[in-house]
Coordinates of C-alpha atoms and ligand atoms in Angstrom, one line a residue:
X1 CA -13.0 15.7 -21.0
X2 CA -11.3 12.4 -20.1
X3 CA -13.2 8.9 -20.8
X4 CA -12.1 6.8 -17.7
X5 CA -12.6 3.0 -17.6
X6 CA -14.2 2.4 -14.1
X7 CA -14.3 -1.4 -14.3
X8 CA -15.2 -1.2 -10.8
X9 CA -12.9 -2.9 -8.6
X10 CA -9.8 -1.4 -6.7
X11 CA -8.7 2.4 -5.8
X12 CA -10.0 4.3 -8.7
X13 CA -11.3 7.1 -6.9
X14 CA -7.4 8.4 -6.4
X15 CA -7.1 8.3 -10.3
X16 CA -10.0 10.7 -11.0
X17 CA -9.3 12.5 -7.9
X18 CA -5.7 13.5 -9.4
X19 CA -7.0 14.5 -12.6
X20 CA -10.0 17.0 -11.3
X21 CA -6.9 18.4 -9.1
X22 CA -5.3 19.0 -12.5
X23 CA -8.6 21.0 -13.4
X24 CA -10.1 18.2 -16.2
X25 CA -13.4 16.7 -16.1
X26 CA -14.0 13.2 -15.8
X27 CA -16.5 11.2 -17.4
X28 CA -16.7 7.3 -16.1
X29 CA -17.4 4.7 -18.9
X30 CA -20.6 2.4 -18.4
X31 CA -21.4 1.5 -22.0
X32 CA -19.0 0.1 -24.7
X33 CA -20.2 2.9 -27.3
X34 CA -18.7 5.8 -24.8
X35 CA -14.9 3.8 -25.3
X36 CA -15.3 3.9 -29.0
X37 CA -16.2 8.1 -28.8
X38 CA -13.5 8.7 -26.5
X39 CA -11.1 11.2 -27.4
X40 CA -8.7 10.6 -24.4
X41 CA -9.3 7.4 -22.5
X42 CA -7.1 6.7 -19.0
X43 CA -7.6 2.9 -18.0
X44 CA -6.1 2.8 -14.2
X45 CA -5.8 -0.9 -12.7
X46 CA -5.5 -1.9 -9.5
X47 CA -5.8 -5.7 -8.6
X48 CA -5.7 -9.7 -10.3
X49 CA -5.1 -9.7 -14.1
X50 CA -8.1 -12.1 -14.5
X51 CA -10.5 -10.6 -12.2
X52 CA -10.1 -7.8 -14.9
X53 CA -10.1 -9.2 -18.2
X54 CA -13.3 -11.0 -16.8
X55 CA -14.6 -7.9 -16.1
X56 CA -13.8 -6.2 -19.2
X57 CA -15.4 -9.3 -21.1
X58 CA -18.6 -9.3 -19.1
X59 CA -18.8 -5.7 -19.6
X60 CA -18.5 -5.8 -23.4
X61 CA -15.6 -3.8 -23.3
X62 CA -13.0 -5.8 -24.2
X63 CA -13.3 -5.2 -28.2
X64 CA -14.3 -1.5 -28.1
X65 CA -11.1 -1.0 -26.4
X66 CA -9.2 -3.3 -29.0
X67 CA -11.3 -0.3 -31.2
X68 CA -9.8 2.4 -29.6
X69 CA -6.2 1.4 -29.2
X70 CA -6.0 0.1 -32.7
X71 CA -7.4 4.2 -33.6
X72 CA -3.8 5.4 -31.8
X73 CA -6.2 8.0 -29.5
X74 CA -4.5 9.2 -26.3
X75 CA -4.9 6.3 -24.2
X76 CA -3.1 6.1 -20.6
X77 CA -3.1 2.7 -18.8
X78 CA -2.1 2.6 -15.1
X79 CA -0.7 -0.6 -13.5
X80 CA -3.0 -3.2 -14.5
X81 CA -4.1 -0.9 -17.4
X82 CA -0.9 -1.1 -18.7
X83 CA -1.0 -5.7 -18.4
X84 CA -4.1 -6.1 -19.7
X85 CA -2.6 -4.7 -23.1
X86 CA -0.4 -7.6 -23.6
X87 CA -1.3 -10.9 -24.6
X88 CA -1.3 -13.2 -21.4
X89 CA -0.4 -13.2 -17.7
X90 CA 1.5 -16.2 -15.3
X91 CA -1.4 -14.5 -13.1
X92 CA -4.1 -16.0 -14.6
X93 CA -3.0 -18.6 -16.8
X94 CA -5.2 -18.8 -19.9
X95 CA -6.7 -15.7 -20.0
X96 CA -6.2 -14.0 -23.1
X97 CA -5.5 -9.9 -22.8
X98 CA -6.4 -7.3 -25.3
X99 CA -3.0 -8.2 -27.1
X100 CA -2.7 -4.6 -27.9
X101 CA 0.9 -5.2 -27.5
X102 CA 2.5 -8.2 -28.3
X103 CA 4.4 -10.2 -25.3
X104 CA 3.7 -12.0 -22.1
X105 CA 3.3 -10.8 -18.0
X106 CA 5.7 -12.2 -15.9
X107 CA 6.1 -13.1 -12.2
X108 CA 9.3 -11.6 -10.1
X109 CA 11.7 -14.4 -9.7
X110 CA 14.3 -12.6 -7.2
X111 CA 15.5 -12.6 -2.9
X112 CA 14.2 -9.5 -2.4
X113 CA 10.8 -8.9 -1.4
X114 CA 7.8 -9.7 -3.8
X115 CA 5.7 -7.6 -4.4
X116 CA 7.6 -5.1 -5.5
X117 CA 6.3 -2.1 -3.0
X118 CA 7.8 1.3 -3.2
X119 CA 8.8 4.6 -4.8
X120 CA 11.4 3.4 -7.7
X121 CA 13.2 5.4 -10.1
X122 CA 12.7 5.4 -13.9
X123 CA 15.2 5.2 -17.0
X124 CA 13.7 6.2 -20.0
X125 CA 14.4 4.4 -22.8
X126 CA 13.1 7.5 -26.1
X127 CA 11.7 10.2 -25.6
X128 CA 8.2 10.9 -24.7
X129 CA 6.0 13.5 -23.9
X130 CA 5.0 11.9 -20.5
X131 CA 8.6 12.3 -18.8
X132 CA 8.5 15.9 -20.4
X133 CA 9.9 18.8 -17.9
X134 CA 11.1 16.1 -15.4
X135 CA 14.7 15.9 -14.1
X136 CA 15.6 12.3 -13.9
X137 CA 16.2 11.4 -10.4
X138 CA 12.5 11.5 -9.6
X139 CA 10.8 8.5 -8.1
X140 CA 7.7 7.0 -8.7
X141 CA 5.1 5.0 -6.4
X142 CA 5.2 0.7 -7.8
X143 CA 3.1 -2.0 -6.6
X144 CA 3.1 -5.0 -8.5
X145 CA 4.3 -8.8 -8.4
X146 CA 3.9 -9.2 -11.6
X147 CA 6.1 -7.0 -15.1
X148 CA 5.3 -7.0 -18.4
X149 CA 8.2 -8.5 -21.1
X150 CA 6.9 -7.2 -24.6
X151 CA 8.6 -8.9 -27.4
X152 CA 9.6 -5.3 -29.2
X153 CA 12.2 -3.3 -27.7
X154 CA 10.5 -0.3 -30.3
X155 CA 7.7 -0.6 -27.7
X156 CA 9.8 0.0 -24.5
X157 CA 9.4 3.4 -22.8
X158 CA 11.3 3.0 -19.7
X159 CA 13.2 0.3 -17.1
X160 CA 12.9 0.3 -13.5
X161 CA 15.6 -1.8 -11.5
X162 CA 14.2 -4.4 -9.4
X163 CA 17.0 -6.8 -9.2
X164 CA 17.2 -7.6 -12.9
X165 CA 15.9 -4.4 -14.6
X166 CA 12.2 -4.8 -15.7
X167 CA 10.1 -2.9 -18.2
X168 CA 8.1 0.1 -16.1
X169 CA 6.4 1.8 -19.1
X170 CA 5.6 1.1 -22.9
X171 CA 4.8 3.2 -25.4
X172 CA 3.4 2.6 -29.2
X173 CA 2.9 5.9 -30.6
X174 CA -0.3 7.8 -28.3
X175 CA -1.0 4.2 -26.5
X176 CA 1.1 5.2 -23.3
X177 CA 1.2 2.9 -20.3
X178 CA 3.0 2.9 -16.8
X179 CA 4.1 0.1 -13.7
X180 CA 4.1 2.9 -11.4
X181 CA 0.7 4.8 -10.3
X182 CA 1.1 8.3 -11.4
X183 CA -1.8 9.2 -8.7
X184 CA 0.5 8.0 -6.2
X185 CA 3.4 9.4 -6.8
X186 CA 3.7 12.9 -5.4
X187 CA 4.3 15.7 -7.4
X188 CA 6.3 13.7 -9.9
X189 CA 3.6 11.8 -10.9
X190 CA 1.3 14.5 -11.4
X191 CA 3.7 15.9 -13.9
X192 CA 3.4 12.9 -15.7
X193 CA -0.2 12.9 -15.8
X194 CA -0.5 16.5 -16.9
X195 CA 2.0 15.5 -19.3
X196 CA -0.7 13.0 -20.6
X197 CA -3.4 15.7 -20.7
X198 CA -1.1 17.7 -22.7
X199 CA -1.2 16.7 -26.2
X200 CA 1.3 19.3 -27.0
X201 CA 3.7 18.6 -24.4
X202 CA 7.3 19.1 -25.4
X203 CA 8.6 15.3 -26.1
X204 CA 11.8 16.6 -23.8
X205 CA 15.5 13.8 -23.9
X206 CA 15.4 10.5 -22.7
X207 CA 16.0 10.8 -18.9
X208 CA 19.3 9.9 -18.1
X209 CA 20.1 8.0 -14.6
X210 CA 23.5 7.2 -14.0
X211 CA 23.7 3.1 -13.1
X212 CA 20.6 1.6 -11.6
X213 CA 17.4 2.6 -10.6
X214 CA 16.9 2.0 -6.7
X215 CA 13.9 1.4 -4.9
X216 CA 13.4 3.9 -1.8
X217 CA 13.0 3.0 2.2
X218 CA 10.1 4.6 2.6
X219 CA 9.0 6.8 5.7
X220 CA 5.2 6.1 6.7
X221 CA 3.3 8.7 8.7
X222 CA 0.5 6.7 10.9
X223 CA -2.3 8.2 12.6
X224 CA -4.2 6.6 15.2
X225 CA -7.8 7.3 14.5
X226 CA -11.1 7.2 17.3
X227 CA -13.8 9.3 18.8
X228 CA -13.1 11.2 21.8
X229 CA -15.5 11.4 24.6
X230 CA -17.4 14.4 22.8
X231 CA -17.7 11.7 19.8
X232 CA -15.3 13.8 17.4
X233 CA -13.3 12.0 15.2
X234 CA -9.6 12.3 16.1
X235 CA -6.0 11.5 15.6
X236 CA -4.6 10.2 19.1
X237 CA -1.3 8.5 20.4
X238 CA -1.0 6.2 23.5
X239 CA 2.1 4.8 25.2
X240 CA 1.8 1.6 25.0
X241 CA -1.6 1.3 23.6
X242 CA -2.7 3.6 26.2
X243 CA -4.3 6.8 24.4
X244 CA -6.0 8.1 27.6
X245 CA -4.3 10.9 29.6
X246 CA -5.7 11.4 32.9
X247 CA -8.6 9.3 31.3
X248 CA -9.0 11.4 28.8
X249 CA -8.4 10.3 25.1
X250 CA -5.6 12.4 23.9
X251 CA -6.4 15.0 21.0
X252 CA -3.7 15.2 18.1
X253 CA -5.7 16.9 15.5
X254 CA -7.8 16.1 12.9
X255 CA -7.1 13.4 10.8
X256 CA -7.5 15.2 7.5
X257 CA -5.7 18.0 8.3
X258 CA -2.6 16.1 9.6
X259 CA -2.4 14.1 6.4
X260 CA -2.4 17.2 4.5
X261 CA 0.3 18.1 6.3
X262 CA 2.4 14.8 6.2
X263 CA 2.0 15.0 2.4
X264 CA 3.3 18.3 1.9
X265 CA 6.1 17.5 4.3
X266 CA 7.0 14.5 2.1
X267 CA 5.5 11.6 4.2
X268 CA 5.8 8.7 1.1
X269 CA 2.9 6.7 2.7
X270 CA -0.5 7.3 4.8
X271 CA -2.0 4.9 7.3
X272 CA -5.3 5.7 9.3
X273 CA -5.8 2.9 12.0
X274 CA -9.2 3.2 13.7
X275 CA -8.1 1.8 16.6
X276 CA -11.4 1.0 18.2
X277 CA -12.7 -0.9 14.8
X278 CA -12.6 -4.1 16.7
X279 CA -15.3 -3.1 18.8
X280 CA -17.3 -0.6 16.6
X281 CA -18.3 -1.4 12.8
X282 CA -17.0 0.4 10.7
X283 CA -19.6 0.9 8.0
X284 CA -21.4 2.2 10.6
X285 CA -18.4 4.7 11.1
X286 CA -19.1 6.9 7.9
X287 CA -17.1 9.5 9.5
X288 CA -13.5 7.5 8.8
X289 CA -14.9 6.4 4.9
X290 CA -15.5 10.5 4.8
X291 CA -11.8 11.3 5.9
X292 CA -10.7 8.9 3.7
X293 CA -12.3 10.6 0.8
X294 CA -11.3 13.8 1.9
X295 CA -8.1 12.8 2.4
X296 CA -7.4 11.5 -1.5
X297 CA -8.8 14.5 -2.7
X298 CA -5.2 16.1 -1.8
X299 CA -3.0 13.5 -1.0
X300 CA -1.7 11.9 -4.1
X301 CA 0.9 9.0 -1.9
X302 CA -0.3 5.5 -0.8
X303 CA -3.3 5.4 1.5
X304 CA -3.6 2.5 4.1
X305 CA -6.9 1.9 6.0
X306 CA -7.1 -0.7 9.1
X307 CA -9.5 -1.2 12.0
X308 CA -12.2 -3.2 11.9
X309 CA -11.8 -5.2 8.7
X310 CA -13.4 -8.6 9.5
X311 CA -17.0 -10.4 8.8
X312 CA -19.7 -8.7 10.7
X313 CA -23.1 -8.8 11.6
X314 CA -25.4 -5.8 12.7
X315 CA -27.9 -5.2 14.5
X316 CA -30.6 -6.3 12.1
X317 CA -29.0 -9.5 11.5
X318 CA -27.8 -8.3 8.3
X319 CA -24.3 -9.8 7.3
X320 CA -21.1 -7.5 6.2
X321 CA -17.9 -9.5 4.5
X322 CA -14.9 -8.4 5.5
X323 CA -14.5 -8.1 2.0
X324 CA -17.2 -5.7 1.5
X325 CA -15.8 -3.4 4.0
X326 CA -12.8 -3.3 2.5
X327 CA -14.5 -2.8 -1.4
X328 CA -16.0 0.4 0.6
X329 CA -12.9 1.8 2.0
X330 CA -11.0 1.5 -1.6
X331 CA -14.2 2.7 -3.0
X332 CA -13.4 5.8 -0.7
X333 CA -9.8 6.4 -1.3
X334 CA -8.2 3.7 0.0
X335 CA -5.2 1.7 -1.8
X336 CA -4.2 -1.2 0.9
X337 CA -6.3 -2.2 4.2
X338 CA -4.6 -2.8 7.3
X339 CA -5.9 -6.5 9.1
X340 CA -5.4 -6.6 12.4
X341 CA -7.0 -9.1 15.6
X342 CA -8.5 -10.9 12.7
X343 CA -5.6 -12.3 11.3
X344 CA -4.8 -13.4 14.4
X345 CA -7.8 -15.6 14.4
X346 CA -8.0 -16.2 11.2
X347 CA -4.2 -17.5 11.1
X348 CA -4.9 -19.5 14.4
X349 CA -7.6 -21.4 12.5
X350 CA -5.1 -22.3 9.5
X351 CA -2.4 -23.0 11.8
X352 CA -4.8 -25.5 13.6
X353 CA -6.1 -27.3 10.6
X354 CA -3.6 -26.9 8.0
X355 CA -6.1 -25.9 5.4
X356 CA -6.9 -22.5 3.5
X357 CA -10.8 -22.1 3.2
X358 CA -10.3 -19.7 0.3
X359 CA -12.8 -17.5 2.7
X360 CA -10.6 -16.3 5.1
X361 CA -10.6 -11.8 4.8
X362 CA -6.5 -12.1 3.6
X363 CA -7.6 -14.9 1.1
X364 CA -10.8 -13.0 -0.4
X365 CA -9.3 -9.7 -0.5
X366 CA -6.0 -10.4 -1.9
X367 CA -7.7 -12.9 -4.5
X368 CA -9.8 -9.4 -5.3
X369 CA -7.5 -6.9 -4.7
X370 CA -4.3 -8.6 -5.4
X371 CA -1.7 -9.6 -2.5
X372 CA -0.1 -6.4 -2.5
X373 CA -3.5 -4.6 -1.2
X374 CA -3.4 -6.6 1.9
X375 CA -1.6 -5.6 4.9
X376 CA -1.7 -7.5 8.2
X377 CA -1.1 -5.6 11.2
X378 CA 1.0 -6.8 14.0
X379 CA 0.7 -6.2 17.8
X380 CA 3.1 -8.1 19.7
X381 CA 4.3 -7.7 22.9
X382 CA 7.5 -9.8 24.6
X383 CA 7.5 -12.2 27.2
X384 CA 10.7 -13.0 28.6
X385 CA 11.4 -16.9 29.2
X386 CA 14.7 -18.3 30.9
X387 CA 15.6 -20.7 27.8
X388 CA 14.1 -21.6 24.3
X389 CA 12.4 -25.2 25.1
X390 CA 10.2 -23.8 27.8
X391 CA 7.4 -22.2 25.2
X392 CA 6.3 -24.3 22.0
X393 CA 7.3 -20.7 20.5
X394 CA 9.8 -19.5 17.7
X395 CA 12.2 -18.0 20.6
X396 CA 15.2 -15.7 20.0
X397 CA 17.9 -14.7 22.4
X398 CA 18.2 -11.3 23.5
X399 CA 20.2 -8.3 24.5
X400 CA 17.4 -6.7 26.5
X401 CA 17.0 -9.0 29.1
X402 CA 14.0 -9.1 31.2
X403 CA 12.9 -7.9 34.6
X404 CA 14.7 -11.0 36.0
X405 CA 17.8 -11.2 33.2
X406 CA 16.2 -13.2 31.1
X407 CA 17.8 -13.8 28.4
X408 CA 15.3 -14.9 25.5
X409 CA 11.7 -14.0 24.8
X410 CA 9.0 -14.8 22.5
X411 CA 6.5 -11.7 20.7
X412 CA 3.4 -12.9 21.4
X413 CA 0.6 -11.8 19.6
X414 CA -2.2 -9.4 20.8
X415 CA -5.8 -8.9 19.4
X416 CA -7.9 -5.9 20.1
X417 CA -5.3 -3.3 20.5
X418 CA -3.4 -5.3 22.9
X419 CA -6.3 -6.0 25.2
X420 CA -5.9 -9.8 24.7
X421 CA -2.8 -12.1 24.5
X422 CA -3.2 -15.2 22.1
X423 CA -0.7 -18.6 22.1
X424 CA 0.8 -17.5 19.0
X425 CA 4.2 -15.8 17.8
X426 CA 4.2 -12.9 15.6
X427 CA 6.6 -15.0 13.5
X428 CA 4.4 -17.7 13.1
X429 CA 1.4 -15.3 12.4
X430 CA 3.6 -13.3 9.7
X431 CA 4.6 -16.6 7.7
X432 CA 0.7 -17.8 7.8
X433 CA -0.7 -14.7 6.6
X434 CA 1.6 -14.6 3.9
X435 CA 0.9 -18.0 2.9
X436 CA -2.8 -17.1 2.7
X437 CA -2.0 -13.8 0.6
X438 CA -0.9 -11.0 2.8
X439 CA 1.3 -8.9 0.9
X440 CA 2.6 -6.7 3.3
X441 CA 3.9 -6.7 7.3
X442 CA 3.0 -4.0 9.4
X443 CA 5.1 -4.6 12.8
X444 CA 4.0 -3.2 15.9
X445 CA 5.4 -3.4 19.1
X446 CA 3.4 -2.7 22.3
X447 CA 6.6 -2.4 24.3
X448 CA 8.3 0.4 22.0
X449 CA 4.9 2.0 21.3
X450 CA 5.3 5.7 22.2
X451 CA 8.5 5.9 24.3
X452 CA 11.0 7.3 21.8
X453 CA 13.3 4.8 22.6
X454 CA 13.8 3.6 19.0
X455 CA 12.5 0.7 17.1
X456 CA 12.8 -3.3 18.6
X457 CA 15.5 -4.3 16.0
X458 CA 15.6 -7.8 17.3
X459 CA 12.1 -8.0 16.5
X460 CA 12.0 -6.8 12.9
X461 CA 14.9 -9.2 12.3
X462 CA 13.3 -12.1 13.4
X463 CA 10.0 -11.3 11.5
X464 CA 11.8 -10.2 8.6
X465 CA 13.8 -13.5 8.4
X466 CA 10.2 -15.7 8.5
X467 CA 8.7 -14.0 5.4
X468 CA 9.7 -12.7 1.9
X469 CA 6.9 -10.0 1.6
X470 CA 7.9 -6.5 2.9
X471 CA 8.1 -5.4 6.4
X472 CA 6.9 -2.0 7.8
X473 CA 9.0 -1.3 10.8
X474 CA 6.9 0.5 13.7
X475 CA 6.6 1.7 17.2
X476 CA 9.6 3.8 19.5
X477 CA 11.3 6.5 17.0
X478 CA 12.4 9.2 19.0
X479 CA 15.3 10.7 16.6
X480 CA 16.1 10.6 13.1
X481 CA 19.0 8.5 14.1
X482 CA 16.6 6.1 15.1
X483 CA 15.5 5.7 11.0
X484 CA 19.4 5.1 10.4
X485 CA 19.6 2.5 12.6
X486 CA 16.4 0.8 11.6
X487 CA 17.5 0.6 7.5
X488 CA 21.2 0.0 8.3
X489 CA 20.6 -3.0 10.9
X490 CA 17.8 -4.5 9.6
X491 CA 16.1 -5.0 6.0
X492 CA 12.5 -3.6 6.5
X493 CA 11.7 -1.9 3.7
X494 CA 9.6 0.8 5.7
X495 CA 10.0 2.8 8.7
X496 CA 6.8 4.3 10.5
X497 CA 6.3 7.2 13.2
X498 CA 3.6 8.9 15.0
X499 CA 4.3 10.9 18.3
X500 CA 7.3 12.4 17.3
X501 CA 5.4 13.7 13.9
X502 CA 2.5 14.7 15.7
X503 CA 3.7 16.4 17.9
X504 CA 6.5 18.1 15.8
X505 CA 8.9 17.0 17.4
X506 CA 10.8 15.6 14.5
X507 CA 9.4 16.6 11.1
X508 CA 9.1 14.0 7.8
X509 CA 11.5 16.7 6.3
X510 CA 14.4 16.5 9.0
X511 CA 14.2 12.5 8.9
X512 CA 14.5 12.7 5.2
X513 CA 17.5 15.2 5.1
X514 CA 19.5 13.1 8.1
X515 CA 19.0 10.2 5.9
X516 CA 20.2 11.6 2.5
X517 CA 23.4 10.4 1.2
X518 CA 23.0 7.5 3.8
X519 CA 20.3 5.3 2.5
X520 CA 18.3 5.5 -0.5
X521 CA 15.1 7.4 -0.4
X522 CA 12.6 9.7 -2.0
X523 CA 13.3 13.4 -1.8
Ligands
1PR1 O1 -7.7 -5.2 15.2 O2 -8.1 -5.2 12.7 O3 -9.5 -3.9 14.3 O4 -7.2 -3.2 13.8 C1 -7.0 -2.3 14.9 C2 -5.7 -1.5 14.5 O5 -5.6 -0.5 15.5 C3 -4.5 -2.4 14.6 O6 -3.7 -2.1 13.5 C4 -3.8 -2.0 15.9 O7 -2.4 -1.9 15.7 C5 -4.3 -0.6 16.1 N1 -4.5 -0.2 17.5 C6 -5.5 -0.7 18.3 N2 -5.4 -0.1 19.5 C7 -4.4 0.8 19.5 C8 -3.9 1.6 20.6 O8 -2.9 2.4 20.4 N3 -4.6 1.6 21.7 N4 -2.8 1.4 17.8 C9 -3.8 0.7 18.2 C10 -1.7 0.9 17.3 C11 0.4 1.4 16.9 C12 1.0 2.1 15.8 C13 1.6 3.4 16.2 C14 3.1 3.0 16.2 C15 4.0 4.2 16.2 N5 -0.9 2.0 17.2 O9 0.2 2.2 14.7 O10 1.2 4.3 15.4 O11 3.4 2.2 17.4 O12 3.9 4.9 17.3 P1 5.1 5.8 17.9 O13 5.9 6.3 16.7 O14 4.4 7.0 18.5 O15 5.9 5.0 18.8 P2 -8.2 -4.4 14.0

């Protein structure tokens, strides 16, 4: 029996779902007495250090787990789990943690891209029975802004590189506690929970890497989710946004059972977008909040939800958040949500008065969920102008000229799966939304979408350059050579397909093995 601390906010769903695959029963903590009888207690963490400690302290929690840690009981924290044991965090000045451990949390101060997003290595600094039985050159799912500094080097686990190298697990005799999300990391990170389970685990070496950790380009598998005409849920792909074939929505496969698959085939990330969420609600949709929950019964990588998450209001006038929707899809499985045509708006309103309302759906979600659980979805298309003063646009010179050899275009920004054009650049939209909190980019392209013609490089380079949070490249691989090119000529930190993995064209597995040796990823 594990005691889990459900504080109820963020993805904890995937948590217990990866320890009932590992055959243990999960009991979910709602009263301080069941922390203090605990015999094994797992605290995971997803989202803002304060929004937890206040949680914890309105919950009464906060000294019974003091209690508990202070007894040296098996205790695993996750993420968050493992901040809230030190002292204080620069993410919530003021607030003071359980000071379990003594020492601050800190904010990445580097170029590279903030939050840290992605599967990352581990160097183990003594032994411990959680790395037992692994090799060394496994790599774990991270995604954080924020690392702890602990003031005793006794109480350091493990270092991850991120730039500097930073601390990515402590441990003080059975108080164990991890940066990277076990429940997200494959196979690897199973291990590590089991290890946890098993109190007689074989403490194994310290793991020995060779120089630096490095954090992975990651492959994302997407799948296009909507009903057909029967009303079955399924995975489809259009060409340009078109998903009809002879005006009939094409048929890919079931949504579930093509994540399986991806999984097992080594996708490193998931992303269901229910493309017609603009138009339909999607609480109304149980169906996708179903597949979702199927989904993290078995897949144990990142899960990304989008379609549909904006303010609504049904048909009996009652009124949805955006970020209720979103509480209900991570309630469901769901680690980051995908925002799509309402960035667009919502951006368009920030850009026009200059000021955050604090109620935008990026600024309440990422305030909840933290930055990194916020991902804005990008649909641009080009249009071609015959020099850079005749749009009020960021404009980039090309070497795809237009119909008429134009030589410079604009990416202008689409809402409801391309349907509708908008005066705006998908630079200018990436830099607002990451001013309001978006922590992630995923780039579309309507003009690549579906023809195998390889990724619009010129694109990802310009969004890239307006924005310091990562990029997701998408839209046009045909080839693994197309992957190559995307991580050697520009610095997204993600590549996504669809077509060519649903329809087998290229496996996840044959992208992986073209790239390794080449560019750093997860095998
Ligand atoms: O606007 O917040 O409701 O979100 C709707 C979401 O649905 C957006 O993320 C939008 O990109 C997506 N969407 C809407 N309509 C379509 C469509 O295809 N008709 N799909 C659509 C977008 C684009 C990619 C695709 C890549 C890779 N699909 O996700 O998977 O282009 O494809 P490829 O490898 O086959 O080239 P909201």
């Amino acid at each position: 029996m594990i005691t889990f601390l459900d504080y109820g906010a963020g993805n904890v769903r995937s948590v217990i779902n990866a320890l009932e695959s590992l055959g243990e029963t999960v009991r979910l903590v709602t009263r301080p007495e069941e922390i203090v009888s605990a015999e094994r207690l797992v605290f995971p963490g997803v989202g803002n250090f304060g929004n937890v400690i206040e949680i914890l302290n309105e919950k009464k929690l906060m000294e019974p787990l003091r209690e508990y840690l202070r007894s040296n009981r098996p205790f695993l924290g996750i993420c968050i789990g493992l901040q809230a044991l030190f002292e204080e965090s620069e993410e919530a000045p003021g607030v003071k943690g359980l000071g379990f451990i003594p020492g601050t949390v800190k904010r990445f101060v580097t170029d590279l891209a903030v939050p840290h997003i992605g599967w990352n290595g581990v160097r183990a600094r003594k032994p411990s029975r959680l790395f037992s039985g692994l090799r060394g050159d496994e790599k774990f799912y991270f995604v954080h802004s924020f690392y702890v500094v602990p003031e005793a080097e006794e109480d350091v686990l493990s270092l991850t590189d991120y730039g500097d190298a930073f601390v990515s697990g402590i441990q003080r005799g059975n108080v164990m506690a991890t940066q990277f999300h076990p429940e997200k990391s494959g196979e690897a990170g199973l291990r590590v929970l089991r290890n946890f389970l098993d109190l007689h685990a074989d403490e194994g070496l310290p793991i020995h890497v060779p120089g630096k950790t490095r954090l992975a380009k990651r492959i994302i598998a997407c799948l296009d989710v909507r009903s057909n005409d029967r009303g079955d849920l399924v995975v489809t792909k259009g060409d340009q946004y078109d998903v009809r074939e002879e005006g009939i929505v094409r048929n890919l496969g079931r949504p579930v059972d093509l994540a399986r698959r991806y999984y097992q085939e080594g996708a490193d990330e998931i992303t269901f977008l229910n493309i017609t969420g603009f138009r339909d609600f999607p609480l109304e949709d149980m169906p996708m909040i179903e597949v979702l929950k199927q989904t993290s019964e078995e897949v144990f990588v990142p899960l990304t939800i989008g379609g549909g998450i904006r303010d609504y209001t049904d048909k009996d006038g009652r009124k949805y958040t955006a970020l209720e929707v979103a509480a209900e899809y991570f309630r469901s499985g769901a680690d980051k949500v995908s925002i799509g045509s309402d960035a667009v708006l919502i951006a368009e309103d920030y850009l026009r008065t200059g000021r955050r309302t604090g109620r935008s759906a990026i600024e309440e979600i990422s305030r909840v969920y933290g930055n990194q659980a916020v991902v804005i979805s990008i649909d641009p298309r080009r249009v071609y102008v015959d020099s850079p003063g005749e749009v009020r646009h960021r404009v980039i010179g090309t070497r795809i000229p237009g119909p008429k050899g134009e030589q410079y275009c604009w990416y202008q920004c689409t809402i409801k799966g391309g349907r509708e054009g908008r005066d705006l650049d998908a630079m200018t939209l990436a830099r607002a939304c990451e001013d309001l909190g978006a922590g992630e980019i995923l780039l579309n392209c309507i003009d690549r979408d579906g023809t195998n013609l390889g990724f619009d490089l010129e694109l990802i380079n310009a969004v890239k350059k307006a924005v310091t949070i990562p990029v997701i490249a998408s839209s046009g691989a045909g080839c693994v050579e197309h992957f190559y090119e995307v991580f050697t000529e520009t610095k997204a930190e993600s590549a996504l397909a669809a077509g060519i993995f649903h329809r087998e064209e290229v496996p996840i597995a044959a992208v992986k093995q073209f790239l390794r040796g080449k560019v750093e990823i997860r095998l």
